[in-house]
Coordinates of C-alpha atoms in Angstrom, one line a residue:
M204 CA -5.9 21.6 6.8
N205 CA -2.2 21.7 6.2
I206 CA -1.3 18.1 5.4
L207 CA 2.1 16.5 5.3
V208 CA 2.5 13.4 3.1
I209 CA 5.5 11.3 3.9
G210 CA 6.2 9.1 0.9
A211 CA 4.6 11.5 -1.6
S212 CA 7.2 10.8 -4.2
G213 CA 6.3 7.1 -4.3
A214 CA 3.3 5.4 -6.0
Q215 CA 1.2 5.0 -2.9
G216 CA 2.0 8.3 -1.2
G217 CA 1.8 10.1 -4.6
A218 CA -1.8 8.8 -5.1
V219 CA -2.7 10.2 -1.7
A220 CA -1.0 13.5 -2.3
R221 CA -2.7 14.0 -5.7
R222 CA -6.1 13.2 -4.1
L223 CA -5.6 15.7 -1.3
V224 CA -4.5 18.4 -3.8
G225 CA -7.5 17.7 -5.9
S226 CA -9.7 18.2 -2.8
G227 CA -8.3 21.6 -2.2
H228 CA -5.9 20.9 0.7
S229 CA -2.5 22.4 1.2
V230 CA -0.1 19.5 0.8
I231 CA 3.6 19.3 1.8
G232 CA 5.8 16.4 0.7
L233 CA 8.8 15.3 2.7
T234 CA 11.4 14.2 0.3
R235 CA 15.2 13.6 0.3
T236 CA 15.8 15.3 -3.0
G237 CA 12.7 17.4 -3.9
A238 CA 12.2 15.3 -7.0
G239 CA 9.2 13.2 -8.0
L240 CA 6.5 15.0 -6.1
P241 CA 3.0 15.4 -7.7
D242 CA 2.1 18.8 -9.0
D243 CA 1.2 21.5 -6.4
V244 CA 2.8 19.5 -3.6
K245 CA 5.2 21.8 -1.7
P246 CA 8.6 20.0 -1.1
V247 CA 10.3 19.9 2.2
I248 CA 13.8 18.4 1.9
G249 CA 14.8 16.0 4.7
D250 CA 15.6 12.5 5.7
L251 CA 13.5 10.5 8.2
A252 CA 16.6 9.6 10.0
D253 CA 17.3 13.3 10.8
A254 CA 15.1 14.3 13.8
S255 CA 15.6 18.0 13.2
A256 CA 14.5 17.7 9.5
V257 CA 11.4 15.8 10.5
R258 CA 10.5 18.4 13.1
A259 CA 10.9 21.1 10.5
A260 CA 8.7 19.2 8.1
F261 CA 5.9 19.1 10.7
D262 CA 6.1 22.8 11.4
G263 CA 2.5 24.1 11.0
V264 CA 1.1 20.7 10.0
T265 CA -2.4 19.8 11.1
H266 CA -2.7 16.3 9.6
A267 CA -0.2 13.8 8.3
S268 CA -0.2 10.7 6.0
V269 CA 2.7 8.4 6.5
M270 CA 4.0 5.8 4.0
L271 CA 7.4 4.5 5.2
P272 CA 10.2 3.8 2.7
M273 CA 10.6 0.2 1.6
V274 CA 13.2 -0.4 4.2
Y275 CA 12.9 -3.4 6.6
S276 CA 15.8 -3.0 9.0
A277 CA 14.2 -2.8 12.4
P278 CA 16.7 -0.3 13.9
V279 CA 16.4 2.0 10.9
V280 CA 12.6 1.8 10.8
D281 CA 12.3 2.3 14.5
L282 CA 14.4 5.5 14.2
Y283 CA 12.2 6.8 11.4
V284 CA 9.0 6.2 13.3
R285 CA 10.3 7.6 16.6
N286 CA 11.2 10.8 14.8
I287 CA 7.8 11.0 13.2
A288 CA 6.0 10.3 16.5
T289 CA 7.9 12.9 18.4
A290 CA 7.6 15.6 15.7
A291 CA 3.9 15.0 15.2
A292 CA 3.2 15.2 19.0
E293 CA 5.3 18.4 19.3
A294 CA 3.4 19.9 16.4
G295 CA 0.0 19.1 17.9
V296 CA -1.0 17.1 14.8
R297 CA -4.7 16.5 14.9
R298 CA -4.7 13.2 13.1
L299 CA -2.1 10.9 11.6
V300 CA -2.8 8.1 9.1
L301 CA -0.2 5.3 8.7
N302 CA -0.3 3.1 5.6
T303 CA 1.6 -0.1 6.7
G304 CA 1.9 -1.1 3.0
T305 CA 0.9 -4.7 3.9
R306 CA -1.5 -6.7 6.0
I307 CA -0.1 -7.7 9.3
P308 CA -0.7 -11.2 10.6
S309 CA -2.5 -11.4 13.9
E310 CA 0.4 -13.3 15.5
P311 CA 4.1 -12.3 15.4
T312 CA 6.2 -13.7 12.6
T313 CA 9.9 -13.7 11.6
V314 CA 9.2 -11.6 8.5
A315 CA 10.8 -8.1 8.8
A316 CA 8.3 -6.5 6.4
F317 CA 5.5 -7.5 8.7
E318 CA 7.1 -6.9 12.1
T319 CA 8.7 -3.5 11.4
R320 CA 5.2 -2.2 10.4
R321 CA 3.6 -3.9 13.4
T322 CA 6.0 -2.0 15.6
A323 CA 5.6 1.2 13.7
A324 CA 1.8 1.1 14.1
A325 CA 2.2 0.5 17.9
T326 CA 4.7 3.3 18.3
L327 CA 2.5 5.9 16.5
A328 CA -0.7 4.7 18.3
A329 CA 1.1 5.3 21.6
S330 CA 2.4 8.7 20.6
G331 CA -0.6 10.7 21.9
V332 CA -1.4 11.8 18.3
P333 CA -4.8 10.5 17.1
T334 CA -3.8 7.8 14.7
V335 CA -5.5 5.6 12.1
V336 CA -3.6 2.6 10.8
L337 CA -4.6 1.3 7.4
R338 CA -3.4 -2.2 6.4
P339 CA -3.8 -2.9 2.7
P340 CA -3.6 -6.3 1.0
V341 CA -2.0 -6.6 -2.4
Y342 CA -2.2 -3.7 -5.0
L343 CA -3.8 -4.2 -8.3
D344 CA -1.3 -1.7 -9.7
N345 CA 1.4 -4.3 -9.1
L346 CA -0.1 -6.2 -12.1
C347 CA 0.9 -3.3 -14.4
A348 CA 4.6 -4.2 -14.0
P349 CA 6.0 -5.4 -17.3
W350 CA 6.9 -8.8 -16.0
V351 CA 3.2 -9.4 -15.1
A352 CA 1.5 -7.5 -17.9
G353 CA 3.8 -9.1 -20.6
P354 CA 2.9 -12.7 -20.0
L355 CA -0.7 -11.7 -19.4
V356 CA -1.1 -10.1 -22.8
H357 CA 1.2 -12.2 -24.9
E358 CA 0.8 -15.7 -23.3
G359 CA -2.6 -15.5 -21.6
E360 CA -0.9 -16.2 -18.2
L361 CA -1.5 -14.1 -15.1
R362 CA 1.6 -14.9 -13.0
Y363 CA 1.7 -13.7 -9.4
P364 CA 3.4 -15.2 -6.3
L365 CA 0.2 -16.1 -4.4
P366 CA -1.4 -19.5 -3.8
V367 CA -4.1 -20.4 -6.3
H368 CA -6.7 -20.7 -3.5
A369 CA -5.8 -17.4 -1.7
R370 CA -8.7 -15.0 -1.4
V371 CA -7.5 -11.5 -2.0
A372 CA -9.2 -8.1 -1.7
W373 CA -7.0 -6.6 -4.4
L374 CA -6.8 -2.8 -3.8
C375 CA -6.0 -0.1 -6.4
H376 CA -3.9 3.0 -5.5
D377 CA -6.9 5.2 -6.2
D378 CA -8.9 3.5 -3.6
L379 CA -6.0 3.6 -1.2
A380 CA -6.1 7.4 -1.7
T381 CA -9.8 7.4 -1.1
A382 CA -9.5 5.5 2.1
T383 CA -6.5 7.6 3.3
V384 CA -8.2 10.9 2.7
A385 CA -11.3 9.7 4.4
A386 CA -9.3 8.6 7.4
L387 CA -7.5 11.9 7.5
T388 CA -10.5 14.2 7.1
Q389 CA -13.7 12.6 8.3
P390 CA -15.0 12.8 11.8
L391 CA -14.4 9.4 13.3
T392 CA -16.5 8.3 16.3
T393 CA -13.7 5.8 17.3
P394 CA -11.0 5.6 19.9
S395 CA -7.9 7.8 19.4
A396 CA -6.1 4.9 17.8
L397 CA -7.9 2.9 15.1
S398 CA -6.6 0.1 12.9
L399 CA -8.5 -1.0 9.7
D400 CA -7.8 -3.7 7.2
I401 CA -8.5 -2.1 3.8
G402 CA -9.0 -3.6 0.3
G403 CA -11.1 -3.6 -2.8
P404 CA -14.7 -4.6 -3.1
D405 CA -14.1 -7.9 -5.0
V406 CA -12.4 -10.7 -3.0
V407 CA -11.1 -13.2 -5.5
T408 CA -8.9 -16.2 -5.8
G409 CA -6.2 -16.3 -8.5
P410 CA -8.4 -18.2 -11.0
M411 CA -11.3 -15.7 -10.3
L412 CA -8.9 -12.8 -11.0
A413 CA -7.8 -14.4 -14.3
A414 CA -11.4 -14.9 -15.3
A415 CA -12.1 -11.2 -14.7
F416 CA -9.2 -10.4 -17.0
A417 CA -10.4 -12.8 -19.6
T418 CA -13.9 -11.2 -19.6
V419 CA -12.4 -7.7 -20.1
L420 CA -9.7 -8.7 -22.6
G421 CA -11.9 -11.1 -24.5
R422 CA -9.4 -13.9 -24.5
P423 CA -8.6 -16.9 -22.3
V424 CA -6.4 -16.1 -19.2
R425 CA -5.2 -18.6 -16.7
F426 CA -3.7 -17.9 -13.3
V427 CA -0.2 -19.2 -12.5
A428 CA 1.1 -19.2 -8.9
Q429 CA 4.5 -17.7 -9.6
D430 CA 7.6 -19.1 -7.8
V431 CA 8.5 -16.6 -5.2
D432 CA 12.2 -16.9 -6.0
E433 CA 11.4 -16.0 -9.6
F434 CA 9.3 -13.0 -8.4
E435 CA 12.1 -11.8 -6.2
K436 CA 14.6 -11.9 -9.1
A437 CA 12.3 -9.8 -11.2
L438 CA 11.7 -7.4 -8.4
T439 CA 15.4 -7.1 -7.7
H440 CA 15.9 -5.4 -11.1
A441 CA 13.3 -2.8 -10.2
L442 CA 13.8 -2.2 -6.5
G443 CA 17.2 -3.6 -5.6
A444 CA 18.1 -6.8 -3.7
S445 CA 17.4 -5.7 -0.2
T446 CA 13.9 -4.4 -0.9
A447 CA 13.1 -7.3 -3.1
K448 CA 14.1 -9.8 -0.4
G449 CA 11.9 -7.9 2.1
V450 CA 8.9 -7.9 -0.1
A451 CA 9.3 -11.5 -1.2
G452 CA 9.4 -12.6 2.4
T453 CA 5.8 -11.6 2.8
Y454 CA 4.7 -13.8 -0.1
R455 CA 6.7 -16.7 1.2
W456 CA 5.0 -16.4 4.6
V457 CA 1.5 -16.2 3.0
A458 CA 2.2 -19.3 0.8
E459 CA 3.4 -21.3 3.8
N460 CA 1.1 -20.0 6.5
D461 CA -2.1 -18.2 5.7
G462 CA -3.4 -17.8 2.2
D463 CA -6.4 -15.8 3.4
V464 CA -4.6 -13.0 5.2
Y465 CA -5.4 -10.7 2.3
G466 CA -9.2 -11.1 2.5
L467 CA -11.7 -8.5 3.7
N468 CA -15.4 -7.7 4.3
P469 CA -15.5 -4.7 1.9
A470 CA -19.0 -3.6 3.1
E471 CA -17.6 -3.0 6.6
L472 CA -14.8 -0.9 5.2
E473 CA -17.0 1.2 3.0
A474 CA -19.3 1.8 6.0
A475 CA -16.5 2.6 8.4
L476 CA -15.0 5.3 6.1
D477 CA -18.1 6.2 4.2
I478 CA -16.4 5.5 0.8
R479 CA -17.2 3.6 -2.3
L480 CA -14.6 1.3 -3.9
T481 CA -13.7 0.6 -7.5
R482 CA -15.0 -2.7 -8.9
L483 CA -12.4 -5.1 -10.2
H484 CA -13.8 -5.2 -13.8
D485 CA -13.9 -1.4 -14.0
W486 CA -10.3 -1.1 -12.9
I487 CA -9.1 -3.8 -15.4
A488 CA -11.0 -2.1 -18.2
A489 CA -9.5 1.3 -17.6
R490 CA -5.8 0.1 -18.0
P491 CA -4.0 0.0 -21.4
W492 CA -2.7 -3.6 -21.1
H493 CA -1.1 -3.8 -24.5
D494 CA 0.9 -0.7 -23.8
L495 CA 1.9 -2.0 -20.4
A496 CA 3.1 -5.3 -21.8
L497 CA 5.7 -3.7 -24.1

């Protein structure tokens, strides 16, 4: 297989690219600058807005993993996705896997981060290229951010902008990579376009998540439903105002509409992709929390 990973310089796409390389596949990473790619990933320089560059990136590609940039302008995302769909179809790609980066509510919303990905999934599914759409919930790796790990370690407070009662199948990047590689490489006895909610094996509320941390860290930890405006402010410093606003919009919607949108039946996911997922306690125990809190 000759696999193109769009988004390989980011945390999610990078995890996928590293897993593919480790499995012996030839991996190409489409990047604007050539920087930030995992080891042994061949860079192809180009912008998703440039149709000719995207076609060049797909030259000789048999499979593709797509993680779109954290851009939520509908015209911009539509252009990116049309270029990907056209190039993949022209290249005769055998399978394409789209990671939406978020769950997508069943009914349309006014949240750009949801709706641009809903449209992207529909466009790629209609491209004629066999497509698998993976819809993750919230990433455990988000908890490694200093504004989360700091209060967790120093104050015993796990602060995150989700309702206390929301049941979440928190997913780690390693399991995202596992699911993506399976969706790319395994024979799937399914229709040519398949959509799957993915997530981790432990579906927990905020207090249940805090209790898991308390068990591993050996100290009391309580969950605090962080104010979304406060979260957006912290995220702005890391990702910029536009991206932070787009991401925060999803948490506002969840708080106001559906606290269970991030749930999952993990057994069904493991059976569908023939994978095994990382247990929550094991993931927590493997992280250097005191170092992350500095």
